[in-house]
Tab-separated table of C-alpha atoms and ligand atoms in Angstrom:
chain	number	residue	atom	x	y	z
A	19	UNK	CA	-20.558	16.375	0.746
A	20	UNK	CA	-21.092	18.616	3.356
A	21	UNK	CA	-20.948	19.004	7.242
A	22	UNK	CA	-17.775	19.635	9.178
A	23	UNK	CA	-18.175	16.709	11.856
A	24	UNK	CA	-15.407	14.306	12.171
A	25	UNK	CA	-17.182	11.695	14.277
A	26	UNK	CA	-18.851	9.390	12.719
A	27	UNK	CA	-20.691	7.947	15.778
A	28	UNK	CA	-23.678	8.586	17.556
A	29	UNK	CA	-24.469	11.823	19.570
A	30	UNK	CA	-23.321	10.738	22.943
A	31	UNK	CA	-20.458	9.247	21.899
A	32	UNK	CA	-19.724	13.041	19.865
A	33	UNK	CA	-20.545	13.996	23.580
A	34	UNK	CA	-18.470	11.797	24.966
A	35	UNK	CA	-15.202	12.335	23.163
A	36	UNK	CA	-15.431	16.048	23.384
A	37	UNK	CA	-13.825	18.415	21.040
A	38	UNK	CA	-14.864	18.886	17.579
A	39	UNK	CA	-12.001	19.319	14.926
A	40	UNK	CA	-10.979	22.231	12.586
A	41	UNK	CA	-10.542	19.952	9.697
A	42	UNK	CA	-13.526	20.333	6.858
A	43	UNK	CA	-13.880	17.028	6.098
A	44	UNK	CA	-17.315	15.167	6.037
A	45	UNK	CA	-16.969	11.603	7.245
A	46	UNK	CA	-19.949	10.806	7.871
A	47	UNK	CA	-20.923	11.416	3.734
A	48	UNK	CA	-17.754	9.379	3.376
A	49	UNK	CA	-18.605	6.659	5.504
A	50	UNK	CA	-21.790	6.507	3.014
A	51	UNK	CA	-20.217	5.698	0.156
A	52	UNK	CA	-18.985	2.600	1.384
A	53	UNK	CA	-21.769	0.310	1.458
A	54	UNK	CA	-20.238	-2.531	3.903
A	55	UNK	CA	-19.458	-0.302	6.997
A	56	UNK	CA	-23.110	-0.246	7.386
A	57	UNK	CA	-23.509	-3.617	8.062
A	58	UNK	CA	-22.932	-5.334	11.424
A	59	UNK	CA	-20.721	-8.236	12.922
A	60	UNK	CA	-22.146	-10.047	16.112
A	61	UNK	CA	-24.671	-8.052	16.340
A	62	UNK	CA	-22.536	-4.493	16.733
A	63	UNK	CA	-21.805	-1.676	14.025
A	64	UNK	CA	-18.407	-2.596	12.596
A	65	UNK	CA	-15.633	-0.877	13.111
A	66	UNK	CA	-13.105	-1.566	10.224
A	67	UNK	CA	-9.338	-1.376	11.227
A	68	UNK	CA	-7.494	-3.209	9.316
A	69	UNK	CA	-7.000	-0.950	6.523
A	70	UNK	CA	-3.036	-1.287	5.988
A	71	UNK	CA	-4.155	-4.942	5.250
A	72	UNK	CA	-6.533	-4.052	2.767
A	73	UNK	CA	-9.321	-1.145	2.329
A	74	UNK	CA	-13.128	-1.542	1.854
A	75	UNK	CA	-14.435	-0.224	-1.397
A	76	UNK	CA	-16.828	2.359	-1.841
A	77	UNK	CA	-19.811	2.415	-4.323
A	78	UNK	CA	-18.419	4.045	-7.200
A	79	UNK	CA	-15.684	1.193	-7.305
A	80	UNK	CA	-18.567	-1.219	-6.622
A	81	UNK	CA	-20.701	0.007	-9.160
A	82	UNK	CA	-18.083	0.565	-11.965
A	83	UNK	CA	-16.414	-3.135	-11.553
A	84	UNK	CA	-20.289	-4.189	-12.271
A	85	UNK	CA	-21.144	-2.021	-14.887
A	86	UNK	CA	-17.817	-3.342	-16.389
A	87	UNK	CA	-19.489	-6.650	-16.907
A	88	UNK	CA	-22.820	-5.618	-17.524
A	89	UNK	CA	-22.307	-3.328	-20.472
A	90	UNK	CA	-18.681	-3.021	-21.710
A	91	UNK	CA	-17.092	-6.009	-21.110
A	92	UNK	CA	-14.728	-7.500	-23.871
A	93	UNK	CA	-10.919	-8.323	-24.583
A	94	UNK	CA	-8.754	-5.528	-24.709
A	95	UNK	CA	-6.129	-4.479	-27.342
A	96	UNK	CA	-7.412	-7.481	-29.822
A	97	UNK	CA	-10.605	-6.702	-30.760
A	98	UNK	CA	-11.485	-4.871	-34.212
A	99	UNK	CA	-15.207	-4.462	-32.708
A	100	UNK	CA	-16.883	-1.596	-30.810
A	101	UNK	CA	-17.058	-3.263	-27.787
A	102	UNK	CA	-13.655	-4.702	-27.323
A	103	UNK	CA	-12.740	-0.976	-28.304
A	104	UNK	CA	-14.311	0.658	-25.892
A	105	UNK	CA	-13.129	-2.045	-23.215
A	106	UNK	CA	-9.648	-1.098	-24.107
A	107	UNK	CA	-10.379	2.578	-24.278
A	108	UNK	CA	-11.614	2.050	-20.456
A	109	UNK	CA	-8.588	0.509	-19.380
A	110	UNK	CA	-5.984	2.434	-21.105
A	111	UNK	CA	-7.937	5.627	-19.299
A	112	UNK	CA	-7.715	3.522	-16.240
A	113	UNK	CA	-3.759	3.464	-16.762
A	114	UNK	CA	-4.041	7.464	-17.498
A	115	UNK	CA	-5.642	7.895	-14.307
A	116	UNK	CA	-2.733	6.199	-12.639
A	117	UNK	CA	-0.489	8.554	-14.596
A	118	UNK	CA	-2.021	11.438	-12.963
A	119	UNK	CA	-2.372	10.320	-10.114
A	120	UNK	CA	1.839	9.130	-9.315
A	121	UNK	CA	2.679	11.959	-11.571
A	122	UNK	CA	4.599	9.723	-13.869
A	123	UNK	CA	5.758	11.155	-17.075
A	124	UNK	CA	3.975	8.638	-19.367
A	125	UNK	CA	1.717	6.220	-19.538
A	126	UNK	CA	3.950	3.499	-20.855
A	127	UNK	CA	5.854	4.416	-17.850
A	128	UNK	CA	2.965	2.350	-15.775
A	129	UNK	CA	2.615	-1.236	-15.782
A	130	UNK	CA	-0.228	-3.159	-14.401
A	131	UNK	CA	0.411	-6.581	-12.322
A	132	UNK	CA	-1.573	-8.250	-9.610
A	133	UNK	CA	-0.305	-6.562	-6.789
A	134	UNK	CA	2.801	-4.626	-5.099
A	135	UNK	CA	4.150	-8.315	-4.986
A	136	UNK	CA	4.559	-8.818	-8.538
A	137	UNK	CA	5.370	-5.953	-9.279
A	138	UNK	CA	8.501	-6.138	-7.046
A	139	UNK	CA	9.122	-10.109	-8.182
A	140	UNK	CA	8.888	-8.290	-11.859
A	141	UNK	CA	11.965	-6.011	-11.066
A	142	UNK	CA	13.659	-8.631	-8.992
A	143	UNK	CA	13.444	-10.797	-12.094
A	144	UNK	CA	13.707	-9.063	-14.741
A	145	UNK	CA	15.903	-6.055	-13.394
A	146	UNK	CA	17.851	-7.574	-10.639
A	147	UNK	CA	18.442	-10.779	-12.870
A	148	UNK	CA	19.906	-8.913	-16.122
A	149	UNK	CA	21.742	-6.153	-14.386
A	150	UNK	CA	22.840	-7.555	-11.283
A	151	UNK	CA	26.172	-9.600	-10.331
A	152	UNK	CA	27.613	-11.497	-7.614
A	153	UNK	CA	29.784	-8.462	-5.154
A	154	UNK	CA	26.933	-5.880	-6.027
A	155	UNK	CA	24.765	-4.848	-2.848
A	156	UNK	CA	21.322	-4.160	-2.501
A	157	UNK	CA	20.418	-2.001	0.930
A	158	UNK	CA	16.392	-2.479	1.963
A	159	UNK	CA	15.711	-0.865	5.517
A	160	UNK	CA	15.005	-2.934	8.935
A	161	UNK	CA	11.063	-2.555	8.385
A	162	UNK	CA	10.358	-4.001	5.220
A	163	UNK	CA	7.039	-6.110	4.291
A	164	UNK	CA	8.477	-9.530	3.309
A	165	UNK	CA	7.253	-8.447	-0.467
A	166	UNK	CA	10.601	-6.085	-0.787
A	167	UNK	CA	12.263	-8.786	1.536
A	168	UNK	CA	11.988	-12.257	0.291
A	169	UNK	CA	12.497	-11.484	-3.675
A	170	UNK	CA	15.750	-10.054	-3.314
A	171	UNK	CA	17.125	-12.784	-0.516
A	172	UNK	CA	16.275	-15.184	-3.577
A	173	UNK	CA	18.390	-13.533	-5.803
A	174	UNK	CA	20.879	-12.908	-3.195
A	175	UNK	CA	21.179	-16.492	-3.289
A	176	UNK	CA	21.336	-17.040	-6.818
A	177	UNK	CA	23.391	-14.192	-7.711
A	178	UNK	CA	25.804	-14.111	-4.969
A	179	UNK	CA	24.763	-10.602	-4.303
A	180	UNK	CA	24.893	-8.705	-0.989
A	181	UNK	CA	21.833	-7.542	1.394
A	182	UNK	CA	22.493	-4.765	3.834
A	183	UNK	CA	19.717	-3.892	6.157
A	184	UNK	CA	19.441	-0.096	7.082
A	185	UNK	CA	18.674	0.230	10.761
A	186	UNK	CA	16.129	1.774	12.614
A	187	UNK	CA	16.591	3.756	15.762
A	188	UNK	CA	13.647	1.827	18.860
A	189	UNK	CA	10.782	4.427	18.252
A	190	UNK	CA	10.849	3.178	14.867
A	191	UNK	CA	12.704	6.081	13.104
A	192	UNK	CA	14.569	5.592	9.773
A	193	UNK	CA	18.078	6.328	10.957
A	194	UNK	CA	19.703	8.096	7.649
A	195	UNK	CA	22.992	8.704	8.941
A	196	UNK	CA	23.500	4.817	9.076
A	197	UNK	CA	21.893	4.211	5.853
A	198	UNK	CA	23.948	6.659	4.765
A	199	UNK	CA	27.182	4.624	5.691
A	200	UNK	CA	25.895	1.221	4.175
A	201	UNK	CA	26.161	3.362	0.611
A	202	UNK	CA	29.007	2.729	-1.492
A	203	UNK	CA	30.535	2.240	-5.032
A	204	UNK	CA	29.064	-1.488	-4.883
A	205	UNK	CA	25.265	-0.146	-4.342
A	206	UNK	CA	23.373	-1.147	-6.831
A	207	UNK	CA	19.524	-0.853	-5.684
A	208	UNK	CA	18.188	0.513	-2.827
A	209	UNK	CA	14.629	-1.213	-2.140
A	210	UNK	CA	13.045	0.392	0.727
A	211	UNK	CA	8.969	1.197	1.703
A	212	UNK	CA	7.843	4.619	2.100
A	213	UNK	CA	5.557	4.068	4.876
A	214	UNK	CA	6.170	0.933	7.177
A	215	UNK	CA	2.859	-1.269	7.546
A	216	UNK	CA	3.617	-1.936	11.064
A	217	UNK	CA	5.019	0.972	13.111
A	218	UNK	CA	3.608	3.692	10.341
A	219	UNK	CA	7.364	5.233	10.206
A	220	UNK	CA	7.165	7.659	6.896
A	221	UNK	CA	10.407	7.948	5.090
A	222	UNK	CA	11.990	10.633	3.683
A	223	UNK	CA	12.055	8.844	0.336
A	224	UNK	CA	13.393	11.769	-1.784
A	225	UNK	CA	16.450	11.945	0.081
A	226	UNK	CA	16.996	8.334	-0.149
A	227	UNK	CA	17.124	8.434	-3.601
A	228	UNK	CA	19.259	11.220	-3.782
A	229	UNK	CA	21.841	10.243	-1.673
A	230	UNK	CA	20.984	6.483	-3.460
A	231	UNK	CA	21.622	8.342	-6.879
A	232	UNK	CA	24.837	10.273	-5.969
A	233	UNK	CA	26.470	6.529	-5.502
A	234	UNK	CA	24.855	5.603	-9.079
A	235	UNK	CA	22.178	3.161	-7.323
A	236	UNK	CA	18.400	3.052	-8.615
A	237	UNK	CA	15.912	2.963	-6.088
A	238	UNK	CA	12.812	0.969	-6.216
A	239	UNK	CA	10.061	2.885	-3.484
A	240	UNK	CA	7.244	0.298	-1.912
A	241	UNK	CA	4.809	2.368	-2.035
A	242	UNK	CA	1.904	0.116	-0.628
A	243	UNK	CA	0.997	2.243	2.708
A	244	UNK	CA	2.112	5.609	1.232
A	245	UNK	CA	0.330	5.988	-1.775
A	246	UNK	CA	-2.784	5.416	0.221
A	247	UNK	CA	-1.780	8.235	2.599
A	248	UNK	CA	0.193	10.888	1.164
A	249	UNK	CA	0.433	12.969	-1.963
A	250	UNK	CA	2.492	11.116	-4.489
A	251	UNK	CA	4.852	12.585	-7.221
A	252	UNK	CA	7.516	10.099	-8.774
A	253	UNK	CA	8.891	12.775	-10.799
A	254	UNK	CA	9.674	14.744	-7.809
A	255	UNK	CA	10.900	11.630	-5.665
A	256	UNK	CA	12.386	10.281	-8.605
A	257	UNK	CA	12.729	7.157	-7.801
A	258	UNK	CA	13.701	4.296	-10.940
A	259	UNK	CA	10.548	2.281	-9.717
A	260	UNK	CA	7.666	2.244	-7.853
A	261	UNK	CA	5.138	-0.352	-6.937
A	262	UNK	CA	1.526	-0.491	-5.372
A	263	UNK	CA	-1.675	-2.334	-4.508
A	264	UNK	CA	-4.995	-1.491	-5.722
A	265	UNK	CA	-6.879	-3.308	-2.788
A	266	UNK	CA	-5.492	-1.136	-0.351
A	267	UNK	CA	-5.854	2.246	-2.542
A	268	UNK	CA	-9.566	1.616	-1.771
A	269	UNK	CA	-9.791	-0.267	-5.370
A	270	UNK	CA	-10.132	-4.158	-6.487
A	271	UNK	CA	-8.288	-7.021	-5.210
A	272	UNK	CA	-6.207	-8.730	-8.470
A	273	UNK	CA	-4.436	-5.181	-9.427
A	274	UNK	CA	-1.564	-3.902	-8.832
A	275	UNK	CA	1.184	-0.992	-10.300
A	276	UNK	CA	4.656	-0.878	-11.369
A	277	UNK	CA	6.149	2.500	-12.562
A	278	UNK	CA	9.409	2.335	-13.665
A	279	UNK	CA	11.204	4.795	-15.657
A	280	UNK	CA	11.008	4.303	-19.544
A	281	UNK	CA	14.962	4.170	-19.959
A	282	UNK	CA	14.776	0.785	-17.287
A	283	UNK	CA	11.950	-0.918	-18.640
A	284	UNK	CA	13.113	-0.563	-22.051
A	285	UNK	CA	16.417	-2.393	-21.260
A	286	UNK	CA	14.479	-5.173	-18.952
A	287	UNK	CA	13.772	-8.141	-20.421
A	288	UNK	CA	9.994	-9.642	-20.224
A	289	UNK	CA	9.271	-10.720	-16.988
A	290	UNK	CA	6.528	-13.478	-18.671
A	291	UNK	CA	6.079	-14.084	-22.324
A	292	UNK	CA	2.912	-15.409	-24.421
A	293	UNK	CA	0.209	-13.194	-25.813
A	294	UNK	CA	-0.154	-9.483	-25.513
A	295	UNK	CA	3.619	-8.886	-25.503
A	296	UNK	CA	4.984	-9.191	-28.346
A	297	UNK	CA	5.336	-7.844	-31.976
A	298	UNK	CA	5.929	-10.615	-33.814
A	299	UNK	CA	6.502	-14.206	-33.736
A	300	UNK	CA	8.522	-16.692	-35.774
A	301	UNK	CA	9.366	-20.290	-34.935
A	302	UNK	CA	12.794	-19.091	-35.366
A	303	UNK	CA	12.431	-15.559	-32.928
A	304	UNK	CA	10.071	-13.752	-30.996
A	305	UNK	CA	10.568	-9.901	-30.525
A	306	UNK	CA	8.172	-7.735	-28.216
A	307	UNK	CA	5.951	-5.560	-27.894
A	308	UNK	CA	6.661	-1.620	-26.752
A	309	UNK	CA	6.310	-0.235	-23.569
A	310	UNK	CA	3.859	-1.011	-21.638
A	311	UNK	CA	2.397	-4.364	-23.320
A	312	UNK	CA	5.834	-5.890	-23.114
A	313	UNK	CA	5.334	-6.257	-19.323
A	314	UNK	CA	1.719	-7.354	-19.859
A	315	UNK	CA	1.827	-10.750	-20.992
A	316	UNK	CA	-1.411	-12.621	-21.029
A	317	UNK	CA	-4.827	-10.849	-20.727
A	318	UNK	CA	-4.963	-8.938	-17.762
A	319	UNK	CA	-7.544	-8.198	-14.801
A	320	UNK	CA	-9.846	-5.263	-17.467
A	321	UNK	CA	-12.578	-4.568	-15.112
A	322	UNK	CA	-10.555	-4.394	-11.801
A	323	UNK	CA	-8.019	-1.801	-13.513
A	324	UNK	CA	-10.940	0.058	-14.600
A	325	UNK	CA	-12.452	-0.241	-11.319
A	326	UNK	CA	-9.046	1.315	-9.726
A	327	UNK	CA	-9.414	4.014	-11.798
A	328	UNK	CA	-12.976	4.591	-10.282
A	329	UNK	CA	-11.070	4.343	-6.929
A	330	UNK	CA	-8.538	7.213	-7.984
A	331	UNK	CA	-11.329	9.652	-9.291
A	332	UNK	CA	-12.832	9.073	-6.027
A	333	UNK	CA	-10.133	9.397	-3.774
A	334	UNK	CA	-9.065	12.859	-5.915
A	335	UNK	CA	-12.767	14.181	-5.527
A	336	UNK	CA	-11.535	14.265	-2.340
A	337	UNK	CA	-8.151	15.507	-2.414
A	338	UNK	CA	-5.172	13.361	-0.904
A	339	UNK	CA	-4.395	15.979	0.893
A	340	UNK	CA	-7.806	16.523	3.000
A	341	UNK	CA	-7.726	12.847	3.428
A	342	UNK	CA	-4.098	12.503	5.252
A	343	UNK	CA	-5.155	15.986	7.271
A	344	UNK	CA	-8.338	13.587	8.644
A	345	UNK	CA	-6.240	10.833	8.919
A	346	UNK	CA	-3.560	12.858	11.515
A	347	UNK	CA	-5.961	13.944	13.573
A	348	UNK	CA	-7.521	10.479	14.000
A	349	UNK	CA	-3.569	9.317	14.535
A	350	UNK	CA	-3.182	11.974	17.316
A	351	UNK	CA	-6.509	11.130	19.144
A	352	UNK	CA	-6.229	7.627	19.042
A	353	UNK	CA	-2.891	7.963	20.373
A	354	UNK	CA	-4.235	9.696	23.095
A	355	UNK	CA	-6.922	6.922	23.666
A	356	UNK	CA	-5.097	4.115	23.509
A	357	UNK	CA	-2.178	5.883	25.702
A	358	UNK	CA	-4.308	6.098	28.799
A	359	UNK	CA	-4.986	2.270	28.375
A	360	UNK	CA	-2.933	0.418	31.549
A	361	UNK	CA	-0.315	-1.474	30.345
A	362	UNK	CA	-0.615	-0.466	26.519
A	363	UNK	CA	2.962	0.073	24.339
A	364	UNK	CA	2.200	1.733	21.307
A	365	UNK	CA	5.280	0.389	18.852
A	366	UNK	CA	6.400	2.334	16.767
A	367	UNK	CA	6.437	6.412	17.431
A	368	UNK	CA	8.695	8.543	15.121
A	369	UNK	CA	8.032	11.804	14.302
A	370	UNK	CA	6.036	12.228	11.528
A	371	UNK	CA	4.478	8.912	11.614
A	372	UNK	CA	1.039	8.197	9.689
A	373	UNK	CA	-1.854	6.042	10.677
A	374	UNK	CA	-0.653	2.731	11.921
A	375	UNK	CA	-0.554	2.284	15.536
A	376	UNK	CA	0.952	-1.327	16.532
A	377	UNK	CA	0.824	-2.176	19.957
A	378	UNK	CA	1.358	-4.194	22.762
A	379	UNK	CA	-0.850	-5.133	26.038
A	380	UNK	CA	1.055	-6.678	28.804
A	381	UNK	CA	-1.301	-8.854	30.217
A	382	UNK	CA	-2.656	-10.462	26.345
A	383	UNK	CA	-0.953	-12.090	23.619
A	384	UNK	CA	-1.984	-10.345	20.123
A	385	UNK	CA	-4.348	-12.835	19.290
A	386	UNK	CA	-5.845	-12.785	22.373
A	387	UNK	CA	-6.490	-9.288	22.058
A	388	UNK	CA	-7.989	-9.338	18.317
A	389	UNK	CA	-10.530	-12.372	19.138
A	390	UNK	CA	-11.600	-10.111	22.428
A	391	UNK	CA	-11.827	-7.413	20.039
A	392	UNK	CA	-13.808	-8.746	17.489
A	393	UNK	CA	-16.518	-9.653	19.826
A	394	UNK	CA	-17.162	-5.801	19.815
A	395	UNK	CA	-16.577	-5.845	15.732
A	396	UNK	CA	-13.216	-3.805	15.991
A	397	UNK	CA	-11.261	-5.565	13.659
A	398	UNK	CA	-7.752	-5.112	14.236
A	399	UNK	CA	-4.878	-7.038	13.136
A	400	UNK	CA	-2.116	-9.316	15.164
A	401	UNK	CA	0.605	-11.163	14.144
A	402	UNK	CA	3.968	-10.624	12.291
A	403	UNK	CA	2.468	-8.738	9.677
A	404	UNK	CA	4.523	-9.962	6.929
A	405	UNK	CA	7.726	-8.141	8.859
A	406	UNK	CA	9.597	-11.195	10.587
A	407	UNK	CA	12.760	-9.187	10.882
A	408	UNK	CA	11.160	-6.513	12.187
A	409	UNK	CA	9.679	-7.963	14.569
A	410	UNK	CA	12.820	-9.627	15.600
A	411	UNK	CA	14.371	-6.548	15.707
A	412	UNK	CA	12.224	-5.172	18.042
A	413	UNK	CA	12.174	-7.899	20.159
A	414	UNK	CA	8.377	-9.054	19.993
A	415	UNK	CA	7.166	-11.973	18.636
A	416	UNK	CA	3.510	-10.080	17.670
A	417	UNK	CA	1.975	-6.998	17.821
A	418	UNK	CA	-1.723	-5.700	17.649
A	419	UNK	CA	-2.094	-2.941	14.986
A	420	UNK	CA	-4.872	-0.903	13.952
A	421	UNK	CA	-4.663	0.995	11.219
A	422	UNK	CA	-6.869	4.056	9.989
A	423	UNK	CA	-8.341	5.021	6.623
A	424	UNK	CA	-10.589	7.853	5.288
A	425	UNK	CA	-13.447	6.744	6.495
A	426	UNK	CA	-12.264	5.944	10.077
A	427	UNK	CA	-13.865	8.254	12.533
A	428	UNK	CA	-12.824	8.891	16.468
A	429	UNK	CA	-15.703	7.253	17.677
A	430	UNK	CA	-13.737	4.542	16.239
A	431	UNK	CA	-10.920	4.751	18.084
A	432	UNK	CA	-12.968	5.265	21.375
A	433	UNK	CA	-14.561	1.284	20.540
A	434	UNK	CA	-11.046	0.362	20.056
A	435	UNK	CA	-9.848	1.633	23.211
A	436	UNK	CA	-12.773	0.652	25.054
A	437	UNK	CA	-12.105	-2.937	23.508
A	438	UNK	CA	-8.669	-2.767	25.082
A	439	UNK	CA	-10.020	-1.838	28.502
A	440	UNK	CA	-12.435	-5.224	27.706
A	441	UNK	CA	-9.390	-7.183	27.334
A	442	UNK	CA	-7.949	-5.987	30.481
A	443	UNK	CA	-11.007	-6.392	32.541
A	444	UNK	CA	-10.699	-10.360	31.394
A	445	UNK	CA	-6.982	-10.641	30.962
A	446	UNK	CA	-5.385	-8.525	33.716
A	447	UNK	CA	-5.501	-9.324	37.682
B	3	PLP	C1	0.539	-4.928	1.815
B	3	PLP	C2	1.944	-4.558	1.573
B	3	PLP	C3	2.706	-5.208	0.599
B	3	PLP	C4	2.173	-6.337	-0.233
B	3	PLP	O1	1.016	-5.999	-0.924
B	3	PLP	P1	0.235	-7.124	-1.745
B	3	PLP	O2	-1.004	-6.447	-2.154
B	3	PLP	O3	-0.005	-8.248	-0.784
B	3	PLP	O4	1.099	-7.510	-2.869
B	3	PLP	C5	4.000	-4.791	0.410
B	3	PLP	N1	4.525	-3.790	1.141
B	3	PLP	C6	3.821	-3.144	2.085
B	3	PLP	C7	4.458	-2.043	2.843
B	3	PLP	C8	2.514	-3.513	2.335
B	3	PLP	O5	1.827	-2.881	3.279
């Protein structure tokens, strides 16, 4: 790749928008690689986001999910022939790649599920069930996707445990001195996302777990939204577990990642049982497997975790780092844009915030606004977005969010705002 453009639109709208940026990042080779944000929708170039949702996929993920099938496709773990060895040798470097990439201390230390969802119903189960008892509290943040909401209300209600929600201040800020006070000798897990989906609030996540850890609570991180913008290094957070999506990493739908620390998920029972797990079976007793098979029951999705590991070479050809610099400056300029539309509330402005901007336009309800949107293929999102009690909490029944990946560009943002105006023009009197 090479160029140091960041807009990824034509010349006059480069003209249009004005400055060029410092950042050395070639978007427009990016925005190659990803076959589908070529194509159009109603007749106009798309203009993809809804990326906190889920990503688009570029080529190499494309390309290894169908190679997959075409040439190395067998059973894992089972197979005493070359190909089923070289399937499993695939995905077990898939699950290495994942390693690296979270920084986690071993691969037996990462567990492949569906998605963030079961991952966190897999703790919640397994964890939460064995180790948990009615008095003890878990404390999960205002701003939570229902996935680190609804799993522990359930056992809430079986256990007789206790839910505390840590507040947020209105900009959407993660208010730590009142987390701090919901801490105590009963704390037993602190569930909380990195990076909220809707107001793109980043948490200081290594302080949570310290000051979680210093009242002898673990700390499972939801790490759907930051993994796919920031640096991330479990070792150094330290966190007990830590869950993500594949789809939204730029990788498959159908995978997902648990990483847990080897000293928990050897004292968890199996979330599922049947093949794959175990070591040996009786009629009389069943014992499992080891670390990480014992949380893999059944056979699981091969090419799609080999196809996320496609998605992590990619990304870290890259560097996460040069992606969440590009991905700040398109925060700050959309910002701007969407500022200077007339009765446009951006939701959600802490300090430090990454690139989700929710919003609200006075004169259109959410939907409203999407569907107007659309017609100009901007696809943006509106509804709750899996955050009921947020949105409670901040008083709105909806919002309209657009959310920026890697291959976003400003010319982007400038058909999103210009959208907005649209809606105003038909909306507004
Ligand atoms: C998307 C998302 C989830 C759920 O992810 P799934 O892939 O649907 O399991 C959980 N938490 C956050 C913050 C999310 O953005």
């Amino acid at each position: 790749m090479q160029g140091t453009t960041m807009d990824g639109g034509s010349k006059d709208i480069a003209t249009r928008t004005g400055e060029a940026t410092a950042v050395d990042y070639d978007v427009d080779g990016i925005r190659r690689d990803f076959p589908i944000l070529a194509r159009e929708v109603h007749g106009r170039p798309l203009v993809y986001l809804d990326n906190a949702s889920s990503a688009q996929k570029p080529r190499a993920v494309i390309d290894t999910e169908r190679a997959v099938y075409e040439e190395e496709y067998a059973n894992v773990h089972r197979g005493l022939y070359w190909l089923s060895e070289r399937a499993t040798d695939r995905f077990e470097g898939a699950r290495e790649k994942v390693r690296r990439f979270i920084n986690a201390a071993h691969g037996r230390e990462v567990i492949f599920t569906r998605n963030a969802t079961e991952a966190i119903n897999l703790v919640a189960a397994s964890w939460g069930r064995t180790f948990l008892e009615a008095g003890d509290e878990i404390v999960i943040s205002e701003m939570e996707h229902h996935a680190n909401f609804v799993p522990w209300q359930v056992l809430r209600d079986e256990k007789g445990i206790v839910m505390r929600q840590a507040p947020i201040g209105d900009d959407g800020e993660f208010l730590m001195d009142a987390f701090a006070k919901l801490l105590g000798p009963k704390t037993k897990l602190v569930a909380i996302t990195q990076m909220s989906n809707v107001l793109g609030t980043v948490l200081p996540v290594a302080d949570i777990v310290r000051m979680a850890h210093d009242v002898g609570a673990k700390v499972l991180i939801d790490g759907c939204q930051g993994v796919t913008h920031l640096p991330v290094d479990v070792q150094a957070m330290d966190c007990d577990f830590y869950v993500f999506s594949g789809h939204k990493l730029y990788g498959p739908s159908g995978i997902g990642v648990l990483y847990g620390k080897e000293e928990l998920l050897d004292a968890m029972p199996p979330y599922q049982t049947g093949g794959d797990m175990i070591r040996s079976v009786t009629f009389e007793k069943t014992t499992w497997a080891p670390l990480p098979n014992k949380f893999e029951a059944g056979t699981p999705a091969i090419a799609q975790a080999i196809a996320l590991g496609a998605a992590i070479d990619y990304l870290t050809g890259i560097g996460m780092e040069r992606i969440a610099a590009h991905e700040r400056d398109l925060l700050t300029y959309a910002t701007q844009r969407l500022s200077a539309v007339d009765g446009l509330r951006i939701i959600g402005t802490a300090p430090g915030k990454a690139s989700v901007i929710s919003f609200d336009l006075d004169c259109a309800h959410p939907h409203d606004v999407a569907t107007i949107a659309d017609r100009a293929a901007v696809a943006v999102r509106a509804g709750h977005h899996c955050a009921q009690p947020l949105m409670e909490r901040l008083g709105v029944p909806a919002t309209t969010r657009a959310s920026f990946g890697l291959y976003n560009t400003r010319a982007d943002a400038d058909s999103l705002a210009e959208a907005m105006e649209q809606v105003r023009r038909i909306f507004a009197r």
